[in-house]
Tab-separated table of C-alpha atoms (C1' of nucleotides) in Angstrom:
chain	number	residue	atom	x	y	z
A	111	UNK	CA	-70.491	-122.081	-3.581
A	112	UNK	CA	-69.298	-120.603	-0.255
A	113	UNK	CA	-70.526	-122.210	3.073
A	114	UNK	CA	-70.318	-120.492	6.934
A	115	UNK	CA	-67.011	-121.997	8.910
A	116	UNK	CA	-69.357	-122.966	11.540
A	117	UNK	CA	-71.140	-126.298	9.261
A	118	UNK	CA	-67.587	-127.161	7.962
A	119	UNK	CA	-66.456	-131.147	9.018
A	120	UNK	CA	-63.302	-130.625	10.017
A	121	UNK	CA	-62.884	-134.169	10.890
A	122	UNK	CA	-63.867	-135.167	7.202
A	123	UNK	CA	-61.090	-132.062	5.680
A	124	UNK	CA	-58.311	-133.296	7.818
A	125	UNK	CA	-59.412	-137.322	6.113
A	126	UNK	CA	-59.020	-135.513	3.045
A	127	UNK	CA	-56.155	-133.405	3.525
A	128	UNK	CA	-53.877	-134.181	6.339
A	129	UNK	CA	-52.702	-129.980	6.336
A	130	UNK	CA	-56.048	-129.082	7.221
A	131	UNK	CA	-55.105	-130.857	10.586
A	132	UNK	CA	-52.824	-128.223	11.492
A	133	UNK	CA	-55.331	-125.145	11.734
A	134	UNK	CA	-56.031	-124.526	14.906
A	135	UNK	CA	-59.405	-124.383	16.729
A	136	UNK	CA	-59.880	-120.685	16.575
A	137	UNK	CA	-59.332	-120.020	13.009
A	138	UNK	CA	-61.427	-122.843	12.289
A	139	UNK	CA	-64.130	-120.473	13.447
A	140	UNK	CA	-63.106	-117.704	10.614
A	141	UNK	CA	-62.771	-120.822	7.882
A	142	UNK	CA	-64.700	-120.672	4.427
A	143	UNK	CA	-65.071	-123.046	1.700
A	144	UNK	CA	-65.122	-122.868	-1.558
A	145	UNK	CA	-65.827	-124.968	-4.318
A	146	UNK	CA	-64.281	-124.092	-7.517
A	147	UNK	CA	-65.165	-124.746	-10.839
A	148	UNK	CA	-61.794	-126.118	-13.733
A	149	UNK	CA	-60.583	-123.302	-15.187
A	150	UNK	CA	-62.243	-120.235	-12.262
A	151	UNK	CA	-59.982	-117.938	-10.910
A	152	UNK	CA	-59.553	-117.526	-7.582
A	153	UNK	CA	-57.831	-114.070	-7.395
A	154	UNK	CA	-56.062	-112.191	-10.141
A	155	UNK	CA	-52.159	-110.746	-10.166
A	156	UNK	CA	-52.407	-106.907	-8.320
A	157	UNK	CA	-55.971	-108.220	-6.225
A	158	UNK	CA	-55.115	-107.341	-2.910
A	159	UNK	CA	-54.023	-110.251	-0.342
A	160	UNK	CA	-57.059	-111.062	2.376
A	161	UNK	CA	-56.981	-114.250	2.428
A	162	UNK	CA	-54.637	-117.653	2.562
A	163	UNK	CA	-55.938	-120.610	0.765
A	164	UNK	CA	-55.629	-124.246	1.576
A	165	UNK	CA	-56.472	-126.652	-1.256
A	166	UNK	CA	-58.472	-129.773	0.064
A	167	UNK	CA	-59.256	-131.304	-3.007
A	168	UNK	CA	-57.812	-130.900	-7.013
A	169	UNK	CA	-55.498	-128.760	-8.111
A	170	UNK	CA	-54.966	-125.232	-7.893
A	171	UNK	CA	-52.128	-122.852	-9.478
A	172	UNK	CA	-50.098	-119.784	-9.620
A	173	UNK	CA	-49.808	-119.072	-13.000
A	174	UNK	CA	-48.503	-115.978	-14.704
A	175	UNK	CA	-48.870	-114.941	-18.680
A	176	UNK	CA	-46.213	-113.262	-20.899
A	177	UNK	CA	-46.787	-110.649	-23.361
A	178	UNK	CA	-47.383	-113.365	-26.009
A	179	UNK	CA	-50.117	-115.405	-24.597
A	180	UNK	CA	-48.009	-118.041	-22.567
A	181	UNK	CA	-48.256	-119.333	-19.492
A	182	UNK	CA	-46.127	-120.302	-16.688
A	183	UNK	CA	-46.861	-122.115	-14.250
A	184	UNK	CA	-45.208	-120.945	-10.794
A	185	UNK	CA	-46.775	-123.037	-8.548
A	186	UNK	CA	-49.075	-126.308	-8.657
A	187	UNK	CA	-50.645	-127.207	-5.270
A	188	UNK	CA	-52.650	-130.489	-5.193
A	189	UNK	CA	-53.867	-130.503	-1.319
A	190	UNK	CA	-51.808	-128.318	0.891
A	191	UNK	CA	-51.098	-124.429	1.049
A	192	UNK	CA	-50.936	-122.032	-1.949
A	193	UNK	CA	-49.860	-118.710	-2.618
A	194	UNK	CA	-48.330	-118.867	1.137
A	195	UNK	CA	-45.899	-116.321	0.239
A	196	UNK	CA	-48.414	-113.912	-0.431
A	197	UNK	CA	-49.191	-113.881	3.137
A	198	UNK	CA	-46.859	-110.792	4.014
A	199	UNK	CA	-47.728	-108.787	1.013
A	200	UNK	CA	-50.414	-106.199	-0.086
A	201	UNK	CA	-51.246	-107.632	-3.703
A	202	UNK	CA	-51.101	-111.094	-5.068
A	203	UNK	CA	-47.496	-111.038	-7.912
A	204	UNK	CA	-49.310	-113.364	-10.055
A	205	UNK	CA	-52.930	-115.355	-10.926
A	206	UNK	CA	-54.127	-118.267	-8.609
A	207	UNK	CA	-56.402	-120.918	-10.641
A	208	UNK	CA	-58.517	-124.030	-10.309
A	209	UNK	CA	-57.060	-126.236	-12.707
A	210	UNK	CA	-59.994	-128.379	-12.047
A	211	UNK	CA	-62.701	-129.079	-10.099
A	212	UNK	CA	-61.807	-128.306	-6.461
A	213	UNK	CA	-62.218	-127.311	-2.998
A	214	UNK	CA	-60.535	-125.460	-1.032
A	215	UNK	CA	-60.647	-123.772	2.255
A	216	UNK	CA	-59.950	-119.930	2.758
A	217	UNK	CA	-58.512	-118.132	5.893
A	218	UNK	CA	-59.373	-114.304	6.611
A	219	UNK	CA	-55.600	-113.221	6.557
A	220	UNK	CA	-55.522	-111.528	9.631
A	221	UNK	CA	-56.995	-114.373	11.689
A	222	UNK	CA	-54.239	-116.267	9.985
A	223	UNK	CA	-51.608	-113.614	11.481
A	224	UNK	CA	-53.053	-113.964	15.066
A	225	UNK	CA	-53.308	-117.668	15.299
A	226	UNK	CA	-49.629	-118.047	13.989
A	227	UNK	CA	-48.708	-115.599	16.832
A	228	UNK	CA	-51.066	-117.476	19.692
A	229	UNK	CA	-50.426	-120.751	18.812
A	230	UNK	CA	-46.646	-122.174	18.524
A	231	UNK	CA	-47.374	-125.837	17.356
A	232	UNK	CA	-49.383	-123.769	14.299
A	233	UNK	CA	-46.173	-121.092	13.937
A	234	UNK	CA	-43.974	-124.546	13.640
A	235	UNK	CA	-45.700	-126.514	11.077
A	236	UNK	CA	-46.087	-123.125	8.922
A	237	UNK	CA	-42.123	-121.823	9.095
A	238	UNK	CA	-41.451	-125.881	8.153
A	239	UNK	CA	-44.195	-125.607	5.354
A	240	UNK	CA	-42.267	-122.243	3.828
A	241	UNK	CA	-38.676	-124.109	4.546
A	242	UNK	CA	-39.684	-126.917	2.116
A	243	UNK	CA	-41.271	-124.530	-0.022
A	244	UNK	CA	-38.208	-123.010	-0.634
A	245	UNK	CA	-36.476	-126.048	-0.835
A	246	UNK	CA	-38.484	-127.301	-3.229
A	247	UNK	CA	-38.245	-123.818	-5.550
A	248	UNK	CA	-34.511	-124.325	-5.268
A	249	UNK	CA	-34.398	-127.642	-6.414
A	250	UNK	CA	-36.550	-127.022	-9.604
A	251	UNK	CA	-34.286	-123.750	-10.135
A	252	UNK	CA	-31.291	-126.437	-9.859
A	253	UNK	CA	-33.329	-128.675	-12.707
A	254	UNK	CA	-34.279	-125.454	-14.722
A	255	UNK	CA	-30.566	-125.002	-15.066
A	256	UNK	CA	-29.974	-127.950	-16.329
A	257	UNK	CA	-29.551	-128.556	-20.218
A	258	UNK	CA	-30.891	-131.430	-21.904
A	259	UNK	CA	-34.619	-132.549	-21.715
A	260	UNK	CA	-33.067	-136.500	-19.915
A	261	UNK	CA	-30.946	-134.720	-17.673
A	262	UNK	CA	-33.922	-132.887	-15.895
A	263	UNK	CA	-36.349	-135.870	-16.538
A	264	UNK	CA	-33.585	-137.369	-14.160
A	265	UNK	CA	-33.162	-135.064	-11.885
A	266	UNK	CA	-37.431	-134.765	-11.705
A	267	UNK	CA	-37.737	-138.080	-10.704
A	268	UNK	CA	-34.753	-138.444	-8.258
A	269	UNK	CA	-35.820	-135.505	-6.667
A	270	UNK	CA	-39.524	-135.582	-6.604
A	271	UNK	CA	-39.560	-139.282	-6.643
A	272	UNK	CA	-38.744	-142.064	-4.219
A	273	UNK	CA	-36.033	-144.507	-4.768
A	274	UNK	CA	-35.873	-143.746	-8.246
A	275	UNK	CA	-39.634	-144.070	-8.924
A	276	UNK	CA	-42.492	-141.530	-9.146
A	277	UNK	CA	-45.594	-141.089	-10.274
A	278	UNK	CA	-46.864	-138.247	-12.582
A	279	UNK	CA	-49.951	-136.650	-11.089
A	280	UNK	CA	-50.617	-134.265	-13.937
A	281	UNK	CA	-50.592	-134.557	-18.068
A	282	UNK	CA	-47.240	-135.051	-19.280
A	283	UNK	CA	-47.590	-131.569	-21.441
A	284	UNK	CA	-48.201	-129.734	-18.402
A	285	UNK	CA	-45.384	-131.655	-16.856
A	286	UNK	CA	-43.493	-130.541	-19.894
A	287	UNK	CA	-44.120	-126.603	-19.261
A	288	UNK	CA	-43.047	-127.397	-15.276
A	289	UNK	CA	-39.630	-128.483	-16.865
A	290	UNK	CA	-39.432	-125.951	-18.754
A	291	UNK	CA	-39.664	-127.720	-22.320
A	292	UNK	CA	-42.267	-127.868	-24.890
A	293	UNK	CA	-44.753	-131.443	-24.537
A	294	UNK	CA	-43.021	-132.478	-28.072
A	295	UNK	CA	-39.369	-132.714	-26.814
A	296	UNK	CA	-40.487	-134.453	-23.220
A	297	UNK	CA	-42.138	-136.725	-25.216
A	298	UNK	CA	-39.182	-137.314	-27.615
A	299	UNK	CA	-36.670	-137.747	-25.079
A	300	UNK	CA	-38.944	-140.072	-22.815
A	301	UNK	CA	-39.333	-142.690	-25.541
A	302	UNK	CA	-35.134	-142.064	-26.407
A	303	UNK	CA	-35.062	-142.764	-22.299
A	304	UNK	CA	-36.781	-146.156	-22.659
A	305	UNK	CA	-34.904	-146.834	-25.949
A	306	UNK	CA	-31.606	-146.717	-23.750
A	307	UNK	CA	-33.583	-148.822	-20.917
A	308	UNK	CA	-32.645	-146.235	-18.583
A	309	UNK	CA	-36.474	-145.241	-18.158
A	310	UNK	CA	-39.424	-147.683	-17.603
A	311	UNK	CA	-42.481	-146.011	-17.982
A	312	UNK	CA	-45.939	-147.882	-16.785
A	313	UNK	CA	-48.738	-145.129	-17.457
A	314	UNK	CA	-47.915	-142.718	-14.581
A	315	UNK	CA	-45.077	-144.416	-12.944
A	316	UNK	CA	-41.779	-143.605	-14.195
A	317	UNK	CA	-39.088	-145.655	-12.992
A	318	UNK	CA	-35.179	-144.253	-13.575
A	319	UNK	CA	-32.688	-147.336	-13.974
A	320	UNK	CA	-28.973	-146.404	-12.744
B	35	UNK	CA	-10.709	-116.835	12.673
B	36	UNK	CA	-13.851	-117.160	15.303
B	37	UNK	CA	-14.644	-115.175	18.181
B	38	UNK	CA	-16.800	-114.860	21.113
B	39	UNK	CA	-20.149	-113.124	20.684
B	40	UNK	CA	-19.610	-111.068	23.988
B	41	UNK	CA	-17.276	-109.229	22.329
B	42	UNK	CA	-18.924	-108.380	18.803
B	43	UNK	CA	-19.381	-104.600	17.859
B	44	UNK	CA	-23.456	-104.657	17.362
B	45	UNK	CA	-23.791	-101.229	15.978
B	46	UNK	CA	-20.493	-102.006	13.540
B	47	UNK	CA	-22.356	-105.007	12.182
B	48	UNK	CA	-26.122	-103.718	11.834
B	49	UNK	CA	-24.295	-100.257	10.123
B	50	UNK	CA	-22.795	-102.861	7.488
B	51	UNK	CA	-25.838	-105.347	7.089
B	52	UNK	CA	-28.972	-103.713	8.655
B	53	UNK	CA	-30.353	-107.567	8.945
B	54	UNK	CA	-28.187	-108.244	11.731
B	55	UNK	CA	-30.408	-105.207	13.366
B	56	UNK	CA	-33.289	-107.832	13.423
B	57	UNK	CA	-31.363	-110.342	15.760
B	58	UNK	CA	-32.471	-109.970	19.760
B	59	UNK	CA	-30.499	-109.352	22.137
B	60	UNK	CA	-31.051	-112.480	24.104
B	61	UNK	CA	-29.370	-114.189	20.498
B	62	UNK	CA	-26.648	-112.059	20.262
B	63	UNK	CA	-25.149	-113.070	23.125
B	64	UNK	CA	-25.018	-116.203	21.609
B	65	UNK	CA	-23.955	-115.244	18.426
B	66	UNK	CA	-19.824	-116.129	16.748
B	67	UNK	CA	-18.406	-114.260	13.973
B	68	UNK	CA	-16.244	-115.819	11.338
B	69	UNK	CA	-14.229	-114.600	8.632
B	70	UNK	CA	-13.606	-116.981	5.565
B	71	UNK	CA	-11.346	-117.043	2.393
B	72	UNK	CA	-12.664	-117.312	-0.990
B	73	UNK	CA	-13.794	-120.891	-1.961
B	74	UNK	CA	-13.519	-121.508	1.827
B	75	UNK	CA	-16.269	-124.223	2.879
B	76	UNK	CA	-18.851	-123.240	5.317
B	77	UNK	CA	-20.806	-126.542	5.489
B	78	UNK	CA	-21.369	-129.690	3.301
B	79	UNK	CA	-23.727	-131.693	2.170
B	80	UNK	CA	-25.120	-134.342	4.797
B	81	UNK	CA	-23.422	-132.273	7.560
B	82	UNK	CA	-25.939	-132.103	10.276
B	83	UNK	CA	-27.712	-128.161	10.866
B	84	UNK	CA	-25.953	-126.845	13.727
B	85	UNK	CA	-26.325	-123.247	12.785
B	86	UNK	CA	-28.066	-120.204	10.938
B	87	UNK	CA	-25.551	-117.766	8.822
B	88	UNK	CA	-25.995	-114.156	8.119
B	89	UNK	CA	-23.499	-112.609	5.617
B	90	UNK	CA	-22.595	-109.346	6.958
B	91	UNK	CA	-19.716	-109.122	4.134
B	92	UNK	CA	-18.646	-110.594	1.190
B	93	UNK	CA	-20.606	-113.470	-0.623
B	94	UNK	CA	-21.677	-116.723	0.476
B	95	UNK	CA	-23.481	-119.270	-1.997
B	96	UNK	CA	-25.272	-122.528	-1.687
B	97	UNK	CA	-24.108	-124.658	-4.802
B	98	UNK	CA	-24.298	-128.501	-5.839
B	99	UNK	CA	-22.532	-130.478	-8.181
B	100	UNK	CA	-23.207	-132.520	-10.856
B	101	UNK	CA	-21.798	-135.558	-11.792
B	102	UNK	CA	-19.985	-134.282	-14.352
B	103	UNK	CA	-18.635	-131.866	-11.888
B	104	UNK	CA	-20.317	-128.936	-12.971
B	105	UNK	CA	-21.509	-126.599	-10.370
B	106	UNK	CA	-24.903	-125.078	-9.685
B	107	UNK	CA	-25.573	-122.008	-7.982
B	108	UNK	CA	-28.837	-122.826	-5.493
B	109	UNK	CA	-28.298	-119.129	-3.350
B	110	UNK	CA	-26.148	-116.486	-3.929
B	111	UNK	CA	-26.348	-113.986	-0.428
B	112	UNK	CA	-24.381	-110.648	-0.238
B	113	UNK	CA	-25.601	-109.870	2.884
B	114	UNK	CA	-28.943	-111.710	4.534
B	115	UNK	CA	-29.320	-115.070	5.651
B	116	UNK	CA	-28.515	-117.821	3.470
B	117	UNK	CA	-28.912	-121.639	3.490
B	118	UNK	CA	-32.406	-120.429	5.560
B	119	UNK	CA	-34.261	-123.318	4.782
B	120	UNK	CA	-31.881	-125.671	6.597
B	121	UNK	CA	-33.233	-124.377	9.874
B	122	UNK	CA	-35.652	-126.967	9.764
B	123	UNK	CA	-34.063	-129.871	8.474
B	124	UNK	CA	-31.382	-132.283	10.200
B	125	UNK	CA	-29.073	-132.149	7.216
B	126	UNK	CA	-27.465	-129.723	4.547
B	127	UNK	CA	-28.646	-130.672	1.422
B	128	UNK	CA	-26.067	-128.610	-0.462
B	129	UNK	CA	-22.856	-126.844	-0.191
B	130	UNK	CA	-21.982	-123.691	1.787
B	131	UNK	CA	-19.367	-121.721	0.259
B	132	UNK	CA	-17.670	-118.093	0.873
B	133	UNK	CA	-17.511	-117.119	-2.887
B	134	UNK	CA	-15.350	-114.355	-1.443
B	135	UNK	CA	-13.568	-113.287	1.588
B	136	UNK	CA	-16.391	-112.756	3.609
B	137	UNK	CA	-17.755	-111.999	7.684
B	138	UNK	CA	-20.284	-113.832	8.625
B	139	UNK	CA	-22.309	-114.302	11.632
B	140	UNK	CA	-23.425	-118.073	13.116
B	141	UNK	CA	-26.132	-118.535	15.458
B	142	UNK	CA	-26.750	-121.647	17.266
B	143	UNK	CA	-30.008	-123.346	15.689
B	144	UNK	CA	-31.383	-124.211	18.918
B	145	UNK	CA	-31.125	-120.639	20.169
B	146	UNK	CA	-32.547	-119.395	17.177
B	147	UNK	CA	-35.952	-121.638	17.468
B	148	UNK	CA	-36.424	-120.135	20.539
B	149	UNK	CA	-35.897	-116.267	19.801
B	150	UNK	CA	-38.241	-117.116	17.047
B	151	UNK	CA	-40.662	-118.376	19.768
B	152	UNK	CA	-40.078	-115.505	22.246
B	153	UNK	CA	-39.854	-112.551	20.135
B	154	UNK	CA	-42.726	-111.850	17.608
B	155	UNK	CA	-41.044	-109.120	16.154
B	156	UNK	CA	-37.861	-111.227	15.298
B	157	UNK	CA	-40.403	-113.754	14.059
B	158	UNK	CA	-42.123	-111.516	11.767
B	159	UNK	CA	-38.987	-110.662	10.264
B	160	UNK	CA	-38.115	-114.015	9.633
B	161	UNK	CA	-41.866	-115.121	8.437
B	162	UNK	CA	-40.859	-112.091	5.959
B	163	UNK	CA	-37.800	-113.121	4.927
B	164	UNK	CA	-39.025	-116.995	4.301
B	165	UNK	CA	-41.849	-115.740	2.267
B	166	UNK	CA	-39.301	-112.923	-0.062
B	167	UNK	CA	-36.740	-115.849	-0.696
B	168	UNK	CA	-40.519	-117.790	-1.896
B	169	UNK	CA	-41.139	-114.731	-4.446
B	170	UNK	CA	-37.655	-114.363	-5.465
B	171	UNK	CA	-37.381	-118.193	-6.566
B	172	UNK	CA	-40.815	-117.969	-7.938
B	173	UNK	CA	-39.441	-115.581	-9.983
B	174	UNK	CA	-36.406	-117.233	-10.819
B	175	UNK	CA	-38.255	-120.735	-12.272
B	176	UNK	CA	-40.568	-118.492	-14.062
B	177	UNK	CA	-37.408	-116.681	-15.866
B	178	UNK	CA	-35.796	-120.129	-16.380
B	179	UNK	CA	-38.874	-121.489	-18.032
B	180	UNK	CA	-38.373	-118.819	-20.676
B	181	UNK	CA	-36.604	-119.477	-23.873
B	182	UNK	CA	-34.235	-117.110	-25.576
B	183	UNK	CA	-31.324	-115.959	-23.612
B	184	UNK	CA	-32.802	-111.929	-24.446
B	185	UNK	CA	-36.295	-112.548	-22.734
B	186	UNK	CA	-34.172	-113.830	-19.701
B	187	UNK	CA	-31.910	-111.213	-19.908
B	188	UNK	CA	-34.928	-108.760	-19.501
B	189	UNK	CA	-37.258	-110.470	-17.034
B	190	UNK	CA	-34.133	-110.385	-14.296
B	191	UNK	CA	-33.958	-106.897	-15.052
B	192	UNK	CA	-37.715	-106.363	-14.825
B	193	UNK	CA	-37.514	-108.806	-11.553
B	194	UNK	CA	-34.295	-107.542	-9.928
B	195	UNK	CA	-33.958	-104.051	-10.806
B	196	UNK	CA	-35.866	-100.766	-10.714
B	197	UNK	CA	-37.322	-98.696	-13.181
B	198	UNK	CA	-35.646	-100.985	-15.790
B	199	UNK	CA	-32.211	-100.805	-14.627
B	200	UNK	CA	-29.936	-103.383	-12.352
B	201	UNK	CA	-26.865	-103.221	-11.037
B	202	UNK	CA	-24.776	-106.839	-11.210
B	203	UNK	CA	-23.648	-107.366	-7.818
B	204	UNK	CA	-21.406	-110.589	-9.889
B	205	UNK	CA	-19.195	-111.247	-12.561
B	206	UNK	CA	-21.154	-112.171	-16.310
B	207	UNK	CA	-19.844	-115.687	-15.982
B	208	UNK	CA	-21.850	-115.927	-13.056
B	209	UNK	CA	-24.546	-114.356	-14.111
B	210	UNK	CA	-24.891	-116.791	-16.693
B	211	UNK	CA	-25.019	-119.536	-14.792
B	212	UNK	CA	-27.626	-117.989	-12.613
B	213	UNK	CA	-29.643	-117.441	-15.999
B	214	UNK	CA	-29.100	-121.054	-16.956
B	215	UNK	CA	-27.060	-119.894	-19.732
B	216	UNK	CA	-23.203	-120.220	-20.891
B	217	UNK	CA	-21.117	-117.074	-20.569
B	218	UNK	CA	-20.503	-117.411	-24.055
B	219	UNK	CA	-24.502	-116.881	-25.137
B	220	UNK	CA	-24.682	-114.518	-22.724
B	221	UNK	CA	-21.956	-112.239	-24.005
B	222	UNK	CA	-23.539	-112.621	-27.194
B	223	UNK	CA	-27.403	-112.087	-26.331
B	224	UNK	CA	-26.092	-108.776	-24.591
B	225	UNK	CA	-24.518	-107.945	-27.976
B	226	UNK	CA	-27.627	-108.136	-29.926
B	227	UNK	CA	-29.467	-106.415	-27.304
B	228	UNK	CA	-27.174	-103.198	-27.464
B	229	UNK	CA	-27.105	-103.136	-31.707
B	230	UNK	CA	-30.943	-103.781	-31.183
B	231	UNK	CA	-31.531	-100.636	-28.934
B	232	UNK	CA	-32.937	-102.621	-26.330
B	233	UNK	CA	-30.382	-102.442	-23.663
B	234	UNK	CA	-27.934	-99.972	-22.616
B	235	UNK	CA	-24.970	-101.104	-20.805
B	236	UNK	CA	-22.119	-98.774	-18.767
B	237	UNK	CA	-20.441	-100.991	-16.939
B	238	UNK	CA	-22.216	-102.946	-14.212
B	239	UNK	CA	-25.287	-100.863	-15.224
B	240	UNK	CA	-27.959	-102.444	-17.203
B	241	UNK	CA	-30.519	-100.757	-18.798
B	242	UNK	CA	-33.389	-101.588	-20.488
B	243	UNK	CA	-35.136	-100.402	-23.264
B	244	UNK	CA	-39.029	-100.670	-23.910
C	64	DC	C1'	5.862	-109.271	-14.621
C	65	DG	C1'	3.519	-113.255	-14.502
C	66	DT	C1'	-0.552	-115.869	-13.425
C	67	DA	C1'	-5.349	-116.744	-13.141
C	68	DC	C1'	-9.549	-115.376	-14.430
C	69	DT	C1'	-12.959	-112.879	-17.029
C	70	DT	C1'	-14.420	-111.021	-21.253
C	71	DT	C1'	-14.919	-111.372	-26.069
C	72	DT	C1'	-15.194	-113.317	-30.708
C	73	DG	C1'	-15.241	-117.312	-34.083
C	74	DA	C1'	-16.799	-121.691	-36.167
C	75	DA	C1'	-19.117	-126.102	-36.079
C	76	DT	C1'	-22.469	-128.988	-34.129
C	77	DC	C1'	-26.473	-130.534	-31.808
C	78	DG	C1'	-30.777	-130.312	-29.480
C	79	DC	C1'	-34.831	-128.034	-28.797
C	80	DA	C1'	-38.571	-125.061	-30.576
C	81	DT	C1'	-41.663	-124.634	-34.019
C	82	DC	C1'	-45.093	-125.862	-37.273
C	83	DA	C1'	-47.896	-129.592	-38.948
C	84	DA	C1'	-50.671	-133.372	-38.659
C	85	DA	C1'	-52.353	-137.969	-37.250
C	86	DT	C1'	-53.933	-140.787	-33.468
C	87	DC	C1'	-55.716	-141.649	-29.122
C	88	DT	C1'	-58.482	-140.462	-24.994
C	89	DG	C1'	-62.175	-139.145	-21.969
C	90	DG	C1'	-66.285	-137.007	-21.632
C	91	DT	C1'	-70.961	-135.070	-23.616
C	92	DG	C1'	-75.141	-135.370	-25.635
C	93	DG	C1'	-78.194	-137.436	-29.017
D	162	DC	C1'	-74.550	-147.205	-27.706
D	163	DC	C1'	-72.620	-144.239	-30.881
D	164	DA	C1'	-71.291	-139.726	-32.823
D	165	DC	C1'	-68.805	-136.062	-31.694
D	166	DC	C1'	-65.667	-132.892	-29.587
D	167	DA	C1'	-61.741	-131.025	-26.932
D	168	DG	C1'	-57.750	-132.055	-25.292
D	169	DA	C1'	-53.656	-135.005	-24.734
D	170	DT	C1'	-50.397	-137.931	-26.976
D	171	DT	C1'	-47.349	-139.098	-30.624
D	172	DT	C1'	-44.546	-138.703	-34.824
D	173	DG	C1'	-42.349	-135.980	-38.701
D	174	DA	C1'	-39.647	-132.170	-40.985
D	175	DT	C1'	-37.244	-127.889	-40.607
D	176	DG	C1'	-34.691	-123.958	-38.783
D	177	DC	C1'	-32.780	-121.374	-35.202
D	178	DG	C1'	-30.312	-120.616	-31.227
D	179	DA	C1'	-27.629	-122.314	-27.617
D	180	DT	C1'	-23.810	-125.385	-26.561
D	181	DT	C1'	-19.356	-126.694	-27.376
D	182	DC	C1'	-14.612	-126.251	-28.471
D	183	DA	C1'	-11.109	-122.956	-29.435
D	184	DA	C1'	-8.483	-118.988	-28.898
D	185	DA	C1'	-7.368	-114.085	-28.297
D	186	DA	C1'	-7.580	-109.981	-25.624
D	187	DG	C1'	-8.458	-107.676	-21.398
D	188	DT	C1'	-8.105	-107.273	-16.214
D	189	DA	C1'	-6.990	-107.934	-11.327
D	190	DC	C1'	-3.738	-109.203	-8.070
D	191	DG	C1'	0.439	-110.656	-5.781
DNA sequence: CGTACTTTTGAATCGCATCAAATCTGGTGG
DNA sequence: CCACCAGATTTGATGCGATTCAAAAGTACG
């Protein structure tokens, strides 16, 4: 399951996952992999932060659970950094997840600290990766606030999408949660959407009209 | 309204917001101090980045608006940096307001990159301060995702207050908003919540029960 | 004292959550 | 290949809670 940093291919990550291009060569010495199985959890809410993970391949999650069972899903990384936030803490705020099969590569946190400090092209790309992090966060706080399941379907795809299109690349009930409405009324007011021709949906591929 | 940074009171400004303590000295030098009205427009969207704010007074808030001309708070700052994100990008991509009459502080963006680049100190604070506005929106989705303007009502107090009690630093209307909630449901949840035992209000002081 | 805004309550409506169930799908193992 | 299963997708009926529209009372400020 976990392999030495020294037998990684970095050439054959970076193919895979153009963020794994950014480490630099001497944290690439301190690099593990990890291969996780759907549904394994990669640290649990109060675990204590030593490491930063980079997901090469599949999907993993921040997810926290309510008193009642629920989950919510705070963040949904498929290739690129996750939990980066948690770099400046003690204790992880919530539960990081493999939603399915993936790998992904893991960072010793201090070696993280002293190769942001030593190398500036590294410091760059990470204070742009938190910038559009937060942008990001805002703009799904933006659609959060919005009332009426078409109104943030439209806001989704204008902001997530390009030119009006996009293309869905999870299940449409966990897209539901991430929009904060139950699977039933996405589902509802997608087909009311194409009933009013101002959706065209083609499997994965929504396209807005006007 | 603007004045030169050779002639700002340094001591003055950390005693009101200790975050202006973090800026180096080679920045403050570069550093101009404005004072703006309520409503008064710091920067709009598209404008190009030319500078970071700190609030030292008052309010600032980063809002859109709808079509329908609603408006949507993205940041509220009472103090802090605000609109932090931008750094990296050519172009706002939202409104900057001064909710109230407010002091701020602008520093050029260029200068700024490169304090960040020759002070690891002042870039440590930053990487901080990136990373807590990551949590706090985190936070914020995951309370918008809930449904039931009570279970909101008590996760910001779990989130944003101690012990089970928070201050507002805003007006309920606001508030609202911020919970993706009218005023009027608002008003109303906190009414249940009182005859329900679950919340004890005195004033600006919330406090919850169990 | 007047104006603008917030706070508060009321009544009617609408949309989403909820519960239920049928169908479809992809994947597993016989 | 087919039976089977778990999960996603889809549709239906019902009730609750938030929105909406309306209006009164309270509050801050010039």
């Amino acid at each position: 399951m976990r392999r030495a940093g020294a037998e990684l291919d970095w050439p054959a990550l970076v193919a895979l996952q153009p963020a794994a291009g950014l480490i630099p060569e001497r944290l690439r010495k301190h690099t593990r992999r990890i291969d996780a199985h759907p549904g394994e959890t990669l640290f649990r809410i109060g675990d204590p932060v030593r490491c930063v993970y980079l997901v090469i391949a599949g999907e993993a999650r921040l997810i926290r659970r309510d008193r009642k069972g629920g989950e919510v899903i705070l963040q949904r990384s498929r290739g690129g950094f996750i939990a980066e936030a948690s770099l400046d803490v003690r204790a992880y705020h919530c539960d990081g997840i493999a939603a399915e099969q993936s790998m992904l590569l893991l960072f010793p946190a201090g070696e993280f600290h002293r190769a942001l400090d030593e190398e500036p092209s590294f410091r760059k790309a990470w204070h742009a990766h938190l910038a559009s992090e937060v942008r990001t966060l805002r703009a799904q706080c933006e659609r959060l606030c919005l009332h009426g399941a078409a109104e943030r379907i439209a806001h989704y795809i204008e902001a997530e999408g390009t030119d009006g299109v996009v293309t869905l690349t999870q299940s449409r009930k966990s897209w539901a949660a991430e929009l904060g409405l139950t699977h039933e009324a996405l589902y509802r007011a997608l087909r009311r959407m194409q009933d009013a021709q101002t959706l065209v949906v083609d499997g994965n591929r929504l396209a807005s009209r006007r």
